[in-house]
Amino acid sequence: MSSLLTAVEYERTAAMLRGRRIHRVVYYPLMGGEDGCDVEEWDFGTWHQPTMGVELSTDDGACFSAVWGSSFDHFGLEVFPEPMTAHLRMIGEPGGSAAVDVTDHPHWSSLVGRKLTCVDIAWSQDPESDLRTPSAIRLCSREKAVWIAVGSPAEWLPTEVYHLGTDDVMVVFNAELAAKVGIPSVG
């Protein structure tokens, strides 16, 4: 893992994404099963669970990684201007993470290839300590918004209750569910 991320670096990375076009999206869910090679389920309809992170490649050759981390004291979503190989080991190996290309998934289709007009960080604030932790990043084109967050369902099989601030990455595809998950509103 990389060194701790600062709020200034985080804002700089978000600014680097603005105006770019996403060309490719790759999820990094865990693998399990007897041989450690079964890709865990990640598609739950209106949200996805690429547990370890999301890699976004842009049409100008840049690469960004969204992973869970604890740079801000609690688990938060961390975004870096570098590939997932800088953050994960054992990609494609038994018991590691699978690289699953979801560029052509219908939920990404209205964002892939379009200019990111807005990239916002959704910060959660701890009322007792004034500590801010990034819960999610919202990527917007004129047509679509997608939230990449740290969170997971409260129980398995997933119901309608979610927890933010876990060591899991989830992707949410509509504002109603983003609010239900508890992602702080931005912009």
PDB file of C-alpha atoms in Angstrom:
ATOM      1  CA  MET A   1       0.000   0.000   0.000  1.00  0.00           C
ATOM      2  CA  SER A   2       1.039   3.568  -0.620  1.00  0.00           C
ATOM      3  CA  SER A   3       1.783   6.096   2.104  1.00  0.00           C
ATOM      4  CA  LEU A   4      -1.016   7.978   3.812  1.00  0.00           C
ATOM      5  CA  LEU A   5      -3.105  10.235   1.609  1.00  0.00           C
ATOM      6  CA  THR A   6      -3.778  13.860   2.615  1.00  0.00           C
ATOM      7  CA  ALA A   7      -6.929  15.877   1.949  1.00  0.00           C
ATOM      8  CA  VAL A   8      -4.943  18.203  -0.341  1.00  0.00           C
ATOM      9  CA  GLU A   9      -3.644  15.253  -2.388  1.00  0.00           C
ATOM     10  CA  TYR A  10      -7.162  13.813  -2.538  1.00  0.00           C
ATOM     11  CA  GLU A  11      -8.626  17.087  -3.827  1.00  0.00           C
ATOM     12  CA  ARG A  12      -5.793  17.315  -6.385  1.00  0.00           C
ATOM     13  CA  THR A  13      -6.549  13.805  -7.665  1.00  0.00           C
ATOM     14  CA  ALA A  14     -10.280  14.586  -7.946  1.00  0.00           C
ATOM     15  CA  ALA A  15      -9.388  17.721  -9.907  1.00  0.00           C
ATOM     16  CA  MET A  16      -7.193  15.608 -12.219  1.00  0.00           C
ATOM     17  CA  LEU A  17     -10.200  13.425 -13.080  1.00  0.00           C
ATOM     18  CA  ARG A  18     -12.460  16.361 -13.986  1.00  0.00           C
ATOM     19  CA  GLY A  19     -12.737  16.939 -17.711  1.00  0.00           C
ATOM     20  CA  ARG A  20     -11.356  13.517 -18.638  1.00  0.00           C
ATOM     21  CA  ARG A  21     -13.268  10.699 -20.309  1.00  0.00           C
ATOM     22  CA  ILE A  22     -13.355   7.249 -18.738  1.00  0.00           C
ATOM     23  CA  HIS A  23     -12.205   4.717 -21.292  1.00  0.00           C
ATOM     24  CA  ARG A  24     -12.075   1.537 -19.192  1.00  0.00           C
ATOM     25  CA  VAL A  25     -13.440   0.365 -15.810  1.00  0.00           C
ATOM     26  CA  VAL A  26     -12.018  -2.669 -13.997  1.00  0.00           C
ATOM     27  CA  TYR A  27     -13.293  -4.086 -10.706  1.00  0.00           C
ATOM     28  CA  TYR A  28     -11.171  -6.020  -8.207  1.00  0.00           C
ATOM     29  CA  PRO A  29     -13.476  -8.369  -6.273  1.00  0.00           C
ATOM     30  CA  LEU A  30     -12.040 -11.075  -4.020  1.00  0.00           C
ATOM     31  CA  MET A  31     -11.655 -14.687  -5.074  1.00  0.00           C
ATOM     32  CA  GLY A  32     -12.522 -17.614  -2.835  1.00  0.00           C
ATOM     33  CA  GLY A  33     -13.862 -21.134  -3.019  1.00  0.00           C
ATOM     34  CA  GLU A  34     -11.933 -24.368  -2.503  1.00  0.00           C
ATOM     35  CA  ASP A  35      -9.174 -23.449  -4.930  1.00  0.00           C
ATOM     36  CA  GLY A  36      -9.292 -19.712  -4.208  1.00  0.00           C
ATOM     37  CA  CYS A  37     -10.154 -18.931  -7.836  1.00  0.00           C
ATOM     38  CA  ASP A  38     -13.936 -18.395  -7.709  1.00  0.00           C
ATOM     39  CA  VAL A  39     -14.746 -14.705  -8.220  1.00  0.00           C
ATOM     40  CA  GLU A  40     -17.092 -13.502  -5.482  1.00  0.00           C
ATOM     41  CA  GLU A  41     -20.459 -12.177  -6.586  1.00  0.00           C
ATOM     42  CA  TRP A  42     -20.239  -8.434  -7.233  1.00  0.00           C
ATOM     43  CA  ASP A  43     -23.321  -7.443  -9.313  1.00  0.00           C
ATOM     44  CA  PHE A  44     -26.370  -6.700  -7.172  1.00  0.00           C
ATOM     45  CA  GLY A  45     -28.404  -4.725  -9.695  1.00  0.00           C
ATOM     46  CA  THR A  46     -28.409  -1.068  -8.662  1.00  0.00           C
ATOM     47  CA  TRP A  47     -25.076  -1.453  -6.890  1.00  0.00           C
ATOM     48  CA  HIS A  48     -21.868  -3.432  -7.294  1.00  0.00           C
ATOM     49  CA  GLN A  49     -19.342  -4.720  -4.746  1.00  0.00           C
ATOM     50  CA  PRO A  50     -15.813  -4.783  -6.226  1.00  0.00           C
ATOM     51  CA  THR A  51     -14.541  -5.308  -2.665  1.00  0.00           C
ATOM     52  CA  MET A  52     -10.895  -4.311  -3.138  1.00  0.00           C
ATOM     53  CA  GLY A  53     -11.354  -1.440  -5.561  1.00  0.00           C
ATOM     54  CA  VAL A  54     -12.025   0.082  -8.954  1.00  0.00           C
ATOM     55  CA  GLU A  55      -9.517   1.108 -11.603  1.00  0.00           C
ATOM     56  CA  LEU A  56     -10.506   3.858 -14.029  1.00  0.00           C
ATOM     57  CA  SER A  57      -8.483   4.389 -17.197  1.00  0.00           C
ATOM     58  CA  THR A  58      -9.033   7.541 -19.227  1.00  0.00           C
ATOM     59  CA  ASP A  59      -8.825   8.066 -22.960  1.00  0.00           C
ATOM     60  CA  ASP A  60      -5.631  10.099 -22.563  1.00  0.00           C
ATOM     61  CA  GLY A  61      -3.818   7.149 -20.948  1.00  0.00           C
ATOM     62  CA  ALA A  62      -4.143   8.172 -17.285  1.00  0.00           C
ATOM     63  CA  CYS A  63      -5.057   5.560 -14.684  1.00  0.00           C
ATOM     64  CA  PHE A  64      -6.783   6.089 -11.322  1.00  0.00           C
ATOM     65  CA  SER A  65      -7.450   3.661  -8.479  1.00  0.00           C
ATOM     66  CA  ALA A  66     -10.258   3.859  -5.925  1.00  0.00           C
ATOM     67  CA  VAL A  67      -9.514   1.647  -2.912  1.00  0.00           C
ATOM     68  CA  TRP A  68     -10.444   1.461   0.752  1.00  0.00           C
ATOM     69  CA  GLY A  69      -7.808   2.645   3.177  1.00  0.00           C
ATOM     70  CA  SER A  70      -7.277   4.302   6.529  1.00  0.00           C
ATOM     71  CA  SER A  71      -5.310   7.464   5.703  1.00  0.00           C
ATOM     72  CA  PHE A  72      -7.974   9.513   7.491  1.00  0.00           C
ATOM     73  CA  ASP A  73      -8.054   7.367  10.677  1.00  0.00           C
ATOM     74  CA  HIS A  74     -11.213   5.413   9.740  1.00  0.00           C
ATOM     75  CA  PHE A  75     -11.815   3.320   6.631  1.00  0.00           C
ATOM     76  CA  GLY A  76     -12.438   5.714   3.776  1.00  0.00           C
ATOM     77  CA  LEU A  77     -12.420   5.690   0.001  1.00  0.00           C
ATOM     78  CA  GLU A  78      -8.999   6.678  -1.278  1.00  0.00           C
ATOM     79  CA  VAL A  79      -8.357   7.690  -4.876  1.00  0.00           C
ATOM     80  CA  PHE A  80      -4.878   7.713  -6.390  1.00  0.00           C
ATOM     81  CA  PRO A  81      -3.545   8.693  -9.838  1.00  0.00           C
ATOM     82  CA  GLU A  82      -1.955   5.276 -10.356  1.00  0.00           C
ATOM     83  CA  PRO A  83      -2.978   1.719 -11.323  1.00  0.00           C
ATOM     84  CA  MET A  84      -4.329  -0.895  -8.919  1.00  0.00           C
ATOM     85  CA  THR A  85      -1.035  -2.787  -9.109  1.00  0.00           C
ATOM     86  CA  ALA A  86       0.341  -0.037  -6.825  1.00  0.00           C
ATOM     87  CA  HIS A  87      -2.188  -1.077  -4.151  1.00  0.00           C
ATOM     88  CA  LEU A  88      -2.941  -4.781  -4.569  1.00  0.00           C
ATOM     89  CA  ARG A  89      -0.867  -7.917  -4.612  1.00  0.00           C
ATOM     90  CA  MET A  90      -1.939 -11.340  -5.845  1.00  0.00           C
ATOM     91  CA  ILE A  91      -4.152 -10.023  -8.674  1.00  0.00           C
ATOM     92  CA  GLY A  92      -5.413 -13.074 -10.531  1.00  0.00           C
ATOM     93  CA  GLU A  93      -3.801 -15.466  -8.047  1.00  0.00           C
ATOM     94  CA  PRO A  94      -5.736 -17.918  -5.828  1.00  0.00           C
ATOM     95  CA  GLY A  95      -7.082 -16.130  -2.752  1.00  0.00           C
ATOM     96  CA  GLY A  96      -6.322 -12.707  -4.235  1.00  0.00           C
ATOM     97  CA  SER A  97      -8.441 -10.385  -6.321  1.00  0.00           C
ATOM     98  CA  ALA A  98      -9.745 -10.929  -9.821  1.00  0.00           C
ATOM     99  CA  ALA A  99      -9.518  -8.187 -12.445  1.00  0.00           C
ATOM    100  CA  VAL A 100     -13.019  -7.942 -13.946  1.00  0.00           C
ATOM    101  CA  ASP A 101     -13.468  -5.547 -16.875  1.00  0.00           C
ATOM    102  CA  VAL A 102     -16.923  -3.927 -16.528  1.00  0.00           C
ATOM    103  CA  THR A 103     -16.463  -1.196 -19.138  1.00  0.00           C
ATOM    104  CA  ASP A 104     -19.351  -2.581 -21.216  1.00  0.00           C
ATOM    105  CA  HIS A 105     -21.692  -3.148 -18.246  1.00  0.00           C
ATOM    106  CA  PRO A 106     -25.021  -1.339 -18.850  1.00  0.00           C
ATOM    107  CA  HIS A 107     -24.692   0.699 -15.616  1.00  0.00           C
ATOM    108  CA  TRP A 108     -21.400   2.195 -16.810  1.00  0.00           C
ATOM    109  CA  SER A 109     -22.473   2.780 -20.423  1.00  0.00           C
ATOM    110  CA  SER A 110     -23.758   6.340 -19.927  1.00  0.00           C
ATOM    111  CA  LEU A 111     -20.535   7.401 -18.172  1.00  0.00           C
ATOM    112  CA  VAL A 112     -17.853   5.611 -20.212  1.00  0.00           C
ATOM    113  CA  GLY A 113     -16.637   7.763 -23.092  1.00  0.00           C
ATOM    114  CA  ARG A 114     -18.286  10.926 -21.781  1.00  0.00           C
ATOM    115  CA  LYS A 115     -16.529  13.913 -20.292  1.00  0.00           C
ATOM    116  CA  LEU A 116     -16.534  13.957 -16.473  1.00  0.00           C
ATOM    117  CA  THR A 117     -18.171  17.319 -15.801  1.00  0.00           C
ATOM    118  CA  CYS A 118     -18.072  16.898 -12.034  1.00  0.00           C
ATOM    119  CA  VAL A 119     -15.971  14.830  -9.630  1.00  0.00           C
ATOM    120  CA  ASP A 120     -16.966  15.396  -6.002  1.00  0.00           C
ATOM    121  CA  ILE A 121     -15.671  13.923  -2.757  1.00  0.00           C
ATOM    122  CA  ALA A 122     -18.367  13.005  -0.210  1.00  0.00           C
ATOM    123  CA  TRP A 123     -16.785  13.591   3.200  1.00  0.00           C
ATOM    124  CA  SER A 124     -18.229  12.111   6.394  1.00  0.00           C
ATOM    125  CA  GLN A 125     -17.706  14.164   9.533  1.00  0.00           C
ATOM    126  CA  ASP A 126     -17.253  12.641  12.991  1.00  0.00           C
ATOM    127  CA  PRO A 127     -19.191  15.045  15.260  1.00  0.00           C
ATOM    128  CA  GLU A 128     -17.119  14.165  18.325  1.00  0.00           C
ATOM    129  CA  SER A 129     -13.644  14.666  16.837  1.00  0.00           C
ATOM    130  CA  ASP A 130     -14.207  16.901  13.786  1.00  0.00           C
ATOM    131  CA  LEU A 131     -12.380  14.222  11.793  1.00  0.00           C
ATOM    132  CA  ARG A 132     -13.334  14.126   8.106  1.00  0.00           C
ATOM    133  CA  THR A 133     -13.148  10.857   6.201  1.00  0.00           C
ATOM    134  CA  PRO A 134     -13.904  10.453   2.484  1.00  0.00           C
ATOM    135  CA  SER A 135     -16.874   8.087   2.192  1.00  0.00           C
ATOM    136  CA  ALA A 136     -17.284   8.261  -1.567  1.00  0.00           C
ATOM    137  CA  ILE A 137     -16.444   9.998  -4.774  1.00  0.00           C
ATOM    138  CA  ARG A 138     -19.187  10.996  -7.201  1.00  0.00           C
ATOM    139  CA  LEU A 139     -18.339  10.896 -10.897  1.00  0.00           C
ATOM    140  CA  CYS A 140     -20.730  12.813 -13.156  1.00  0.00           C
ATOM    141  CA  SER A 141     -21.211  13.317 -16.851  1.00  0.00           C
ATOM    142  CA  ARG A 142     -24.154  15.320 -18.178  1.00  0.00           C
ATOM    143  CA  GLU A 143     -26.097  12.057 -18.470  1.00  0.00           C
ATOM    144  CA  LYS A 144     -25.120  10.059 -15.391  1.00  0.00           C
ATOM    145  CA  ALA A 145     -23.761  10.037 -11.853  1.00  0.00           C
ATOM    146  CA  VAL A 146     -21.943   7.083 -10.283  1.00  0.00           C
ATOM    147  CA  TRP A 147     -20.765   6.866  -6.669  1.00  0.00           C
ATOM    148  CA  ILE A 148     -17.747   4.805  -5.668  1.00  0.00           C
ATOM    149  CA  ALA A 149     -17.898   4.379  -1.889  1.00  0.00           C
ATOM    150  CA  VAL A 150     -16.557   2.423   1.061  1.00  0.00           C
ATOM    151  CA  GLY A 151     -19.455   0.364   2.289  1.00  0.00           C
ATOM    152  CA  SER A 152     -21.219  -2.943   2.321  1.00  0.00           C
ATOM    153  CA  PRO A 153     -24.583  -4.467   3.128  1.00  0.00           C
ATOM    154  CA  ALA A 154     -25.249  -4.865   6.853  1.00  0.00           C
ATOM    155  CA  GLU A 155     -25.934  -8.570   6.391  1.00  0.00           C
ATOM    156  CA  TRP A 156     -25.594 -11.304   3.847  1.00  0.00           C
ATOM    157  CA  LEU A 157     -27.677 -11.849   1.735  1.00  0.00           C
ATOM    158  CA  PRO A 158     -27.976  -8.108   1.090  1.00  0.00           C
ATOM    159  CA  THR A 159     -31.094  -6.359   2.325  1.00  0.00           C
ATOM    160  CA  GLU A 160     -31.880  -2.645   2.354  1.00  0.00           C
ATOM    161  CA  VAL A 161     -29.462  -1.781   5.196  1.00  0.00           C
ATOM    162  CA  TYR A 162     -25.880  -0.709   4.505  1.00  0.00           C
ATOM    163  CA  HIS A 163     -22.853   0.435   6.482  1.00  0.00           C
ATOM    164  CA  LEU A 164     -20.375   3.060   5.308  1.00  0.00           C
ATOM    165  CA  GLY A 165     -16.754   3.088   6.414  1.00  0.00           C
ATOM    166  CA  THR A 166     -16.035  -0.619   5.967  1.00  0.00           C
ATOM    167  CA  ASP A 167     -13.088  -2.289   4.302  1.00  0.00           C
ATOM    168  CA  ASP A 168     -15.129  -2.857   1.142  1.00  0.00           C
ATOM    169  CA  VAL A 169     -15.595  -0.821  -2.017  1.00  0.00           C
ATOM    170  CA  MET A 170     -19.080  -0.527  -3.470  1.00  0.00           C
ATOM    171  CA  VAL A 171     -20.395   1.286  -6.548  1.00  0.00           C
ATOM    172  CA  VAL A 172     -23.864   2.869  -6.512  1.00  0.00           C
ATOM    173  CA  PHE A 173     -25.737   3.843  -9.662  1.00  0.00           C
ATOM    174  CA  ASN A 174     -28.588   6.092  -8.500  1.00  0.00           C
ATOM    175  CA  ALA A 175     -29.105   8.978  -6.100  1.00  0.00           C
ATOM    176  CA  GLU A 176     -31.934   7.288  -4.162  1.00  0.00           C
ATOM    177  CA  LEU A 177     -29.754   4.322  -3.252  1.00  0.00           C
ATOM    178  CA  ALA A 178     -26.752   6.586  -2.535  1.00  0.00           C
ATOM    179  CA  ALA A 179     -28.921   8.377   0.047  1.00  0.00           C
ATOM    180  CA  LYS A 180     -30.154   5.064   1.495  1.00  0.00           C
ATOM    181  CA  VAL A 181     -26.574   3.801   1.809  1.00  0.00           C
ATOM    182  CA  GLY A 182     -25.808   7.020   3.718  1.00  0.00           C
ATOM    183  CA  ILE A 183     -23.380   8.615   1.284  1.00  0.00           C
ATOM    184  CA  PRO A 184     -23.206  12.310   2.241  1.00  0.00           C
ATOM    185  CA  SER A 185     -24.666  14.599  -0.412  1.00  0.00           C
ATOM    186  CA  VAL A 186     -22.272  16.774  -2.373  1.00  0.00           C
ATOM    187  CA  GLY A 187     -22.581  19.765  -4.666  1.00  0.00           C
TER     188      GLY A 187
END
